[in-house]
Amino acid sequence: MESGKADNSLKRLVWRSPSTHRDSSWEISNNVTLFKEELLPWKGYFIVKSLQDLSLSKTYFLEKMELLYFHPRMEDILCVYVALIEYILTHYQKEVVIFLEFSHTYYYVSLVGLSPIPQKVLHKVIRQRFKDLTYRYENPTLSFRVAKNVSESNNDKKKEEVSLENILRRTHEEKISASEFMSGLSFDILHKVGNLTELIGEIDLAINAFSTQRSLENLYQIAHHLHLYRDTLLSMGEFGELVVALDVLIDFLKGVQDLSQEQAQWDLAIDMLFLLNADFEKWQESLFFEQSANDIHYLDASLLSSIYQIKHLFERDSVLEEEDIEFF
Amino acid sequence: MKTVVFVDDSKTVLLTAEQAMKSLTQSGSVELKTFENPLELLDSVKSGDTRYDLLITDINMPQMNGLDMAKELKSMESTKTKPILALTTENGANIKQQGKEIGLAGWITKPFSPDKLVMGVKRVLRMR
């Protein structure tokens, strides 16, 4: 495809039969999607040359395509393609074409023109957003596929168990350094980093209040602030494992009904909560500010393990059954 | 008195370890030192400021992997015979094998019980 030949009138998603395509300078009679499946003879495409076009494309998808609008995964795909095309427009000033294709059972969304994006960055952006999206990439085309049947689409999403094994997978298979991660961040995520820093201070104050006056209300305030931190992490996309670990802690704190027993354990738990918060602060520094971390997921497993250590203070038999010590 | 060094980027884990080791530190049989960064420990060993009888280290840390640090310590004259235990959430056969090849004395999986940790320390240091 040659970028200079695109017809500006096609800056709207248009639906044409294959015969009409002959009038266009775009040769799209062949399938664009990288999924080798039998397609229906209708395609739509939208040429994006500027951020304004990108905004229009998004609006058009959402407003004009009622079927897609109500599809639960389509918004995920919109988020991904907006991030990728923004990157191309901002860094390379090149156009990208969005194609929509159909089969009887699937919708296909393809982006053509992504060749300037390093493959590693591209996969990272997709994982940051929705790691369970079905996609294929062959330079310069990226294709997504979603099932028309919503329940089938939801089955694509495998629910992961909360386990150290799952959490460690990110460190083993997908190691990303802080500097790599930061180089691909969009402005809205950078803005959230500031929120995280503020929340760390609020969590610290809440723990301090609980240490001064041990009441359930103050304990639940810690859970509340941790929840705000968790929500911010979740919105950043990449840190689902930390979110899972925080959920374990939040559920534990919310589940406490009685503070009258186990005073010594609470003394230690308070110290550990302060330190857990300090671990988060250090993680933020090494990731977002110093960018010194070799692996942005280094905290994932140790956080969950620290949280289990806190729970273990109160539930001695609950989580350490699989503990292991081995001598070589 | 034996010196035990812990290296872990998590302050929470270091506190848990300090609590677990209380019976040994309060009796005067063990002195405990902690480092949050493997690079600082290496500097301190190289300059002669830190000597230890047992090193217990995390594996996944932001600035340097615990196994890389162990490899470096095992290549240094002053520390090559000193035992090292891993204390980590890692529990895979492959990574344990890497630890064995580097010369680690053993592997403790997190989360850990204080009793198990003390048992491991005593066994490696041949304490009663």
Coordinates of C-alpha atoms in Angstrom, one line a residue:
Chain A
M1 CA 0.0 0.0 0.0
E2 CA 1.3 3.4 -0.8
S3 CA 0.4 6.1 1.6
G4 CA 0.2 9.0 -0.8
K5 CA -2.5 7.5 -2.9
A6 CA -5.2 7.3 -0.3
D7 CA -8.5 8.9 -1.1
N8 CA -9.3 11.5 1.6
S9 CA -13.0 10.8 1.2
L10 CA -12.3 7.5 2.8
K11 CA -11.6 9.1 6.1
R12 CA -14.8 7.6 7.2
L13 CA -15.4 3.9 7.6
V14 CA -17.1 2.9 4.4
W15 CA -18.7 -0.4 3.5
R16 CA -18.2 -1.6 0.0
S17 CA -18.5 -4.7 -2.0
P18 CA -15.3 -6.1 -3.6
S19 CA -16.4 -4.7 -7.0
T20 CA -16.5 -1.1 -5.7
H21 CA -13.0 -1.5 -4.4
R22 CA -11.8 -1.4 -7.9
D23 CA -12.4 2.3 -8.0
S24 CA -10.1 2.8 -5.1
S25 CA -6.4 3.2 -5.3
W26 CA -6.3 0.7 -2.4
E27 CA -5.9 -2.9 -3.4
I28 CA -7.9 -4.7 -0.7
S29 CA -9.6 -7.4 -2.6
N30 CA -7.5 -10.0 -0.7
N31 CA -8.1 -10.6 2.9
V32 CA -6.2 -8.3 5.2
T33 CA -6.5 -10.1 8.4
L34 CA -3.7 -12.5 9.3
F35 CA -6.2 -15.1 10.5
K36 CA -6.5 -17.5 7.5
E37 CA -10.3 -18.0 7.6
E38 CA -13.1 -17.7 5.1
L39 CA -14.4 -14.1 5.2
L40 CA -17.7 -12.5 4.1
P41 CA -17.2 -10.3 1.0
W42 CA -17.5 -7.0 2.9
K43 CA -14.7 -4.9 4.3
G44 CA -14.5 -1.5 6.0
Y45 CA -11.4 0.7 6.3
F46 CA -10.5 3.9 7.8
I47 CA -7.3 5.9 7.0
V48 CA -5.7 7.6 9.9
K49 CA -3.2 10.4 9.1
S50 CA -3.5 12.6 12.2
L51 CA -4.6 12.5 15.8
Q52 CA -7.8 14.2 14.6
D53 CA -8.5 11.2 12.2
L54 CA -7.7 8.9 15.1
S55 CA -10.3 10.6 17.3
L56 CA -12.8 10.4 14.4
S57 CA -12.2 6.8 13.8
K58 CA -12.9 6.0 17.4
T59 CA -16.1 7.9 17.5
Y60 CA -17.1 6.4 14.2
F61 CA -16.5 2.8 15.5
L62 CA -18.5 3.5 18.6
E63 CA -21.4 5.4 17.1
K64 CA -21.9 3.8 13.7
M65 CA -21.2 0.2 14.4
E66 CA -23.9 -0.9 16.7
L67 CA -23.0 -4.5 16.7
L68 CA -19.4 -3.7 17.5
Y69 CA -20.3 -1.1 20.0
F70 CA -22.1 -3.6 22.2
H71 CA -19.3 -6.2 21.8
P72 CA -17.5 -6.4 25.2
R73 CA -14.1 -6.9 23.6
M74 CA -14.3 -4.2 21.0
E75 CA -13.6 -1.5 23.5
D76 CA -10.4 -3.4 24.5
I77 CA -9.3 -3.4 20.9
L78 CA -10.1 0.3 20.5
C79 CA -7.8 1.0 23.5
V80 CA -5.0 -1.0 21.9
Y81 CA -5.2 0.5 18.5
V82 CA -5.5 4.1 19.8
A83 CA -2.3 3.5 21.8
L84 CA -0.4 2.0 18.8
I85 CA -1.6 4.6 16.3
E86 CA -0.9 7.4 18.6
Y87 CA 2.7 6.1 18.9
I88 CA 3.1 5.9 15.1
L89 CA 1.6 9.4 14.5
T90 CA 3.6 11.0 17.3
H91 CA 7.0 9.4 16.6
Y92 CA 6.9 8.7 12.8
Q93 CA 4.2 10.9 11.3
K94 CA 3.1 7.9 9.1
E95 CA -0.5 6.9 8.3
V96 CA -2.1 3.7 9.5
V97 CA -5.2 2.0 8.0
I98 CA -7.7 0.3 10.1
F99 CA -9.6 -2.6 8.4
L100 CA -12.7 -4.4 9.6
E101 CA -13.6 -7.8 8.2
F102 CA -16.1 -10.5 9.1
S103 CA -16.7 -14.2 8.9
H104 CA -19.9 -15.9 10.1
T105 CA -18.4 -16.3 13.6
Y106 CA -15.8 -13.6 14.0
Y107 CA -15.0 -9.9 13.7
Y108 CA -11.5 -9.1 12.5
V109 CA -9.8 -5.7 13.1
S110 CA -6.4 -5.2 11.4
L111 CA -4.0 -2.3 11.5
V112 CA -1.7 -1.8 8.5
G113 CA 1.3 0.4 8.7
L114 CA 2.8 -0.5 12.1
S115 CA 6.3 -1.4 10.8
P116 CA 8.1 1.4 12.6
I117 CA 7.1 0.0 16.0
P118 CA 9.7 -2.4 17.4
Q119 CA 8.0 -5.8 17.8
K120 CA 8.9 -5.9 21.5
V121 CA 7.2 -2.5 22.1
L122 CA 4.1 -3.6 20.1
H123 CA 3.7 -6.8 22.1
K124 CA 4.2 -4.9 25.3
V125 CA 1.5 -2.3 24.5
I126 CA -1.0 -5.1 23.8
R127 CA 0.0 -6.9 27.0
Q128 CA -0.2 -3.7 29.0
R129 CA -3.8 -3.4 28.0
F130 CA -5.4 -6.8 27.5
K131 CA -3.1 -9.7 27.6
D132 CA -5.8 -12.2 26.7
L133 CA -6.7 -10.5 23.3
T134 CA -6.4 -12.9 20.4
Y135 CA -4.0 -11.3 17.9
R136 CA -1.4 -12.0 15.2
Y137 CA 1.4 -9.7 14.0
E138 CA 3.4 -9.9 10.8
N139 CA 5.1 -6.7 9.9
P140 CA 3.4 -4.4 8.9
T141 CA 0.0 -5.8 9.9
L142 CA -1.5 -6.5 13.3
S143 CA -4.8 -8.4 13.3
F144 CA -7.2 -8.9 16.2
R145 CA -10.0 -11.4 16.2
V146 CA -13.1 -11.5 18.4
A147 CA -16.0 -13.9 18.4
K148 CA -19.3 -12.5 17.4
N149 CA -20.9 -14.7 20.0
V150 CA -20.2 -12.9 23.3
S151 CA -20.1 -16.0 25.5
E152 CA -17.6 -17.6 23.1
S153 CA -15.6 -14.5 23.3
N154 CA -15.6 -14.5 27.0
N155 CA -14.4 -18.1 27.0
D156 CA -11.2 -16.8 25.4
K157 CA -10.5 -15.2 28.7
K158 CA -9.0 -17.8 31.0
K159 CA -9.3 -16.9 34.6
E160 CA -5.9 -17.3 36.3
E161 CA -5.6 -18.6 39.8
V162 CA -3.9 -16.5 42.5
S163 CA -0.6 -18.4 42.7
L164 CA 3.0 -17.5 42.9
E165 CA 3.6 -19.7 39.9
N166 CA 1.3 -17.6 37.7
I167 CA 2.8 -14.4 39.2
L168 CA 6.4 -15.5 38.6
R169 CA 5.6 -16.2 35.0
R170 CA 5.8 -12.5 34.2
T171 CA 9.4 -12.4 35.5
H172 CA 10.5 -15.5 33.7
E173 CA 8.9 -15.1 30.3
E174 CA 8.4 -11.4 29.8
K175 CA 11.2 -9.5 31.5
I176 CA 10.9 -5.8 30.7
S177 CA 13.3 -3.3 32.2
A178 CA 12.1 0.0 33.7
S179 CA 13.8 2.1 31.0
E180 CA 12.1 0.0 28.2
F181 CA 8.8 0.3 30.0
M182 CA 9.0 4.0 30.5
S183 CA 10.0 4.7 26.9
G184 CA 6.7 3.3 25.7
L185 CA 4.4 4.9 28.2
S186 CA 1.6 7.2 27.2
F187 CA 0.9 10.5 28.9
D188 CA -2.2 9.3 30.7
I189 CA -0.2 6.6 32.4
L190 CA 2.6 9.0 33.4
H191 CA -0.1 11.1 35.0
K192 CA -1.2 8.1 37.1
V193 CA 2.3 7.7 38.4
G194 CA 1.8 11.0 40.3
N195 CA -1.4 9.6 41.8
L196 CA 0.4 6.5 43.0
T197 CA 2.9 8.7 44.9
E198 CA 0.2 10.6 46.6
L199 CA -1.6 7.4 47.5
I200 CA 1.5 6.0 49.2
G201 CA 1.5 9.0 51.5
E202 CA -2.2 8.4 52.3
I203 CA -1.7 4.7 53.0
D204 CA 1.2 5.6 55.3
L205 CA -1.1 8.0 57.2
A206 CA -3.8 5.4 57.5
I207 CA -1.4 2.8 58.9
N208 CA -0.1 5.5 61.3
A209 CA -3.7 6.2 62.5
F210 CA -4.3 2.5 63.1
S211 CA -1.1 2.2 65.0
T212 CA -2.1 5.1 67.2
Q213 CA -5.7 4.0 67.7
R214 CA -6.5 0.3 66.9
S215 CA -10.1 0.4 65.8
L216 CA -11.8 -1.6 63.0
E217 CA -12.7 1.7 61.4
N218 CA -9.0 2.7 61.1
L219 CA -8.1 -0.8 59.9
Y220 CA -10.8 -0.6 57.1
Q221 CA -9.4 2.9 56.2
I222 CA -6.1 1.2 55.4
A223 CA -8.0 -1.3 53.2
H224 CA -9.8 1.6 51.6
H225 CA -6.6 3.4 50.6
L226 CA -5.0 0.2 49.5
H227 CA -8.0 -0.2 47.3
L228 CA -7.5 3.2 45.7
Y229 CA -3.9 2.3 45.0
R230 CA -5.0 -1.0 43.6
D231 CA -7.5 0.7 41.3
T232 CA -4.8 3.0 40.0
L233 CA -2.4 0.1 39.3
L234 CA -5.2 -1.7 37.5
S235 CA -5.9 1.2 35.3
M236 CA -2.2 1.3 34.3
G237 CA -2.6 -2.1 32.6
E238 CA 0.7 -3.8 33.2
F239 CA 0.6 -4.6 36.8
G240 CA -2.2 -7.1 37.2
E241 CA -0.1 -9.4 39.3
L242 CA 0.4 -6.6 42.0
V243 CA -3.4 -6.0 41.9
V244 CA -4.0 -9.7 42.6
A245 CA -1.6 -9.6 45.5
L246 CA -3.2 -6.4 46.9
D247 CA -6.6 -8.0 46.6
V248 CA -5.4 -10.8 48.9
L249 CA -4.3 -8.2 51.5
I250 CA -7.4 -6.0 51.1
D251 CA -9.8 -9.0 51.6
F252 CA -7.8 -10.1 54.6
L253 CA -8.0 -6.6 56.2
K254 CA -11.7 -6.2 55.4
G255 CA -12.4 -9.7 56.9
V256 CA -11.1 -8.8 60.3
Q257 CA -14.0 -8.6 62.8
D258 CA -12.2 -8.4 66.2
L259 CA -9.1 -6.6 67.3
S260 CA -9.2 -7.5 70.9
Q261 CA -7.0 -10.6 70.6
E262 CA -3.5 -11.2 69.3
Q263 CA -2.0 -7.8 70.3
A264 CA 1.5 -8.9 69.7
Q265 CA 0.6 -10.1 66.2
W266 CA -0.9 -6.7 65.4
D267 CA 2.2 -4.9 66.6
L268 CA 4.2 -6.9 64.1
A269 CA 1.6 -6.6 61.4
I270 CA 1.6 -2.8 61.7
D271 CA 5.4 -2.8 61.2
M272 CA 5.0 -5.1 58.3
L273 CA 2.3 -2.9 56.7
F274 CA 4.6 0.1 57.0
L275 CA 7.4 -1.8 55.4
L276 CA 5.1 -3.2 52.7
N277 CA 4.2 0.4 51.8
A278 CA 7.9 1.3 51.8
D279 CA 8.5 -1.6 49.4
F280 CA 5.9 -0.1 47.1
E281 CA 7.5 3.3 47.4
K282 CA 10.9 1.8 46.5
W283 CA 9.4 -0.1 43.6
Q284 CA 7.9 3.1 42.2
E285 CA 11.2 4.9 42.5
S286 CA 13.2 2.2 40.8
L287 CA 10.6 2.0 38.1
F288 CA 9.3 5.4 37.3
F289 CA 11.9 7.8 38.6
E290 CA 15.4 6.2 38.7
Q291 CA 14.4 3.6 36.1
S292 CA 17.0 1.3 37.5
A293 CA 15.0 -1.9 37.8
N294 CA 16.1 -4.6 35.4
D295 CA 12.7 -6.2 35.7
I296 CA 9.5 -4.2 36.3
H297 CA 7.9 -7.3 37.7
Y298 CA 10.5 -8.0 40.4
L299 CA 8.1 -7.1 43.2
D300 CA 5.2 -9.2 41.9
A301 CA 6.0 -12.5 43.7
S302 CA 7.7 -11.0 46.8
L303 CA 4.7 -8.8 47.4
L304 CA 2.3 -11.7 47.5
S305 CA 4.8 -13.7 49.6
S306 CA 5.0 -10.7 52.1
I307 CA 1.3 -10.5 52.3
Y308 CA 1.1 -14.2 53.0
Q309 CA 3.6 -13.6 55.8
I310 CA 1.3 -11.0 57.3
K311 CA -1.7 -13.3 57.0
H312 CA 0.4 -16.1 58.5
L313 CA 0.7 -14.1 61.8
F314 CA -3.0 -14.7 62.3
E315 CA -3.8 -17.8 60.3
R316 CA -0.9 -20.1 61.2
D317 CA -2.0 -23.1 59.3
S318 CA -3.5 -21.4 56.2
V319 CA -0.8 -20.7 53.7
L320 CA 2.5 -22.3 54.7
E321 CA 1.6 -25.9 54.1
E322 CA 3.6 -25.9 50.9
E323 CA 6.7 -24.4 52.4
D324 CA 9.9 -26.0 51.3
I325 CA 13.4 -26.3 52.4
E326 CA 15.9 -28.2 50.5
F327 CA 19.6 -28.7 51.0
F328 CA 22.0 -29.5 48.1
Chain B
M1 CA 29.6 -15.7 67.2
K2 CA 28.5 -16.4 63.6
T3 CA 27.6 -13.7 61.2
V4 CA 24.5 -14.3 59.0
V5 CA 23.8 -11.8 56.2
F6 CA 20.4 -11.4 54.6
V7 CA 20.0 -9.8 51.1
D8 CA 16.5 -9.0 50.1
D9 CA 15.0 -5.9 48.4
S10 CA 11.8 -6.3 50.5
K11 CA 11.9 -4.6 53.8
T12 CA 9.0 -6.7 54.9
V13 CA 10.9 -9.9 54.3
L14 CA 14.0 -8.5 56.2
L15 CA 11.8 -7.7 59.2
T16 CA 10.2 -11.2 59.1
A17 CA 13.7 -12.7 58.9
E18 CA 14.9 -10.5 61.9
Q19 CA 11.9 -11.6 63.9
A20 CA 12.5 -15.2 63.0
M21 CA 16.2 -15.1 64.0
K22 CA 15.5 -13.4 67.3
S23 CA 16.1 -16.5 69.3
L24 CA 19.6 -16.8 67.8
T25 CA 20.5 -13.1 67.9
Q26 CA 19.3 -12.6 71.5
S27 CA 21.3 -15.5 72.7
G28 CA 24.4 -14.0 71.2
S29 CA 25.1 -17.0 69.0
V30 CA 24.4 -15.1 65.8
E31 CA 25.0 -11.6 64.5
L32 CA 22.6 -10.5 61.8
K33 CA 23.3 -8.1 59.0
T34 CA 20.9 -7.1 56.2
F35 CA 21.3 -5.6 52.8
E36 CA 18.5 -4.4 50.5
N37 CA 20.7 -4.3 47.4
P38 CA 23.1 -7.0 46.2
L39 CA 25.4 -4.4 44.7
E40 CA 25.9 -2.8 48.2
L41 CA 26.7 -6.2 49.7
L42 CA 29.3 -6.9 47.0
D43 CA 30.9 -3.5 47.6
S44 CA 31.0 -4.1 51.3
V45 CA 32.5 -7.6 50.9
K46 CA 35.1 -6.4 48.4
S47 CA 36.1 -3.5 50.7
G48 CA 36.4 -6.0 53.6
D49 CA 33.7 -4.3 55.7
T50 CA 31.5 -7.3 55.6
R51 CA 32.5 -10.9 56.4
Y52 CA 29.9 -13.6 56.9
D53 CA 29.5 -17.3 57.8
L54 CA 26.3 -17.7 56.0
L55 CA 24.6 -15.6 53.3
I56 CA 20.8 -15.9 52.7
T57 CA 19.6 -14.2 49.6
D58 CA 16.4 -13.5 47.6
I59 CA 16.6 -14.2 43.8
N60 CA 14.4 -11.6 42.1
M61 CA 15.7 -8.2 43.0
P62 CA 15.6 -5.0 40.9
Q63 CA 19.3 -4.1 40.5
M64 CA 20.9 -7.6 40.4
N65 CA 19.6 -11.1 40.4
G66 CA 20.5 -13.1 43.6
L67 CA 22.1 -15.9 41.5
D68 CA 24.4 -13.5 39.7
M69 CA 25.5 -12.1 43.1
A70 CA 26.1 -15.6 44.4
K71 CA 28.2 -16.4 41.3
E72 CA 30.3 -13.4 41.9
L73 CA 30.8 -14.2 45.6
K74 CA 31.7 -17.8 44.8
S75 CA 34.4 -16.5 42.5
M76 CA 36.0 -14.3 45.2
E77 CA 38.8 -15.8 47.3
S78 CA 37.4 -14.5 50.6
T79 CA 33.9 -15.8 50.1
K80 CA 34.2 -18.8 47.8
T81 CA 33.8 -21.4 50.5
K82 CA 31.1 -19.5 52.5
P83 CA 27.6 -21.2 52.3
I84 CA 24.8 -19.4 50.5
L85 CA 21.1 -20.2 50.9
A86 CA 18.4 -18.9 48.5
L87 CA 15.2 -17.6 50.2
T88 CA 12.8 -17.0 47.4
T89 CA 9.4 -17.4 45.9
E90 CA 11.1 -19.2 43.0
N91 CA 10.5 -22.9 43.2
G92 CA 11.2 -24.3 39.7
A93 CA 13.5 -27.3 39.1
N94 CA 15.5 -25.3 36.4
I95 CA 16.3 -22.4 38.6
K96 CA 17.2 -24.7 41.6
Q97 CA 19.5 -26.5 39.3
Q98 CA 21.2 -23.2 38.4
G99 CA 21.6 -22.6 42.1
K100 CA 23.2 -26.0 42.6
E101 CA 25.6 -25.4 39.8
I102 CA 26.7 -22.1 41.3
G103 CA 27.3 -23.9 44.5
L104 CA 24.4 -22.8 46.8
A105 CA 24.0 -24.8 50.0
G106 CA 20.2 -25.0 49.8
W107 CA 16.9 -23.4 48.9
I108 CA 14.1 -22.1 51.1
T109 CA 10.9 -21.2 49.5
K110 CA 8.8 -18.2 50.5
P111 CA 6.5 -17.7 52.3
F112 CA 8.5 -19.3 55.1
S113 CA 7.9 -20.2 58.7
P114 CA 10.3 -18.7 61.2
D115 CA 11.0 -22.2 62.6
K116 CA 12.0 -23.5 59.2
L117 CA 14.3 -20.6 58.6
V118 CA 16.1 -21.1 62.0
M119 CA 16.3 -24.8 61.3
G120 CA 18.0 -24.1 58.0
V121 CA 20.4 -21.6 59.5
K122 CA 21.4 -24.0 62.3
R123 CA 21.9 -26.9 59.9
V124 CA 24.2 -25.0 57.6
L125 CA 26.2 -23.4 60.4
R126 CA 26.2 -26.8 62.2
M127 CA 24.8 -25.2 65.4
R128 CA 22.8 -27.1 68.0

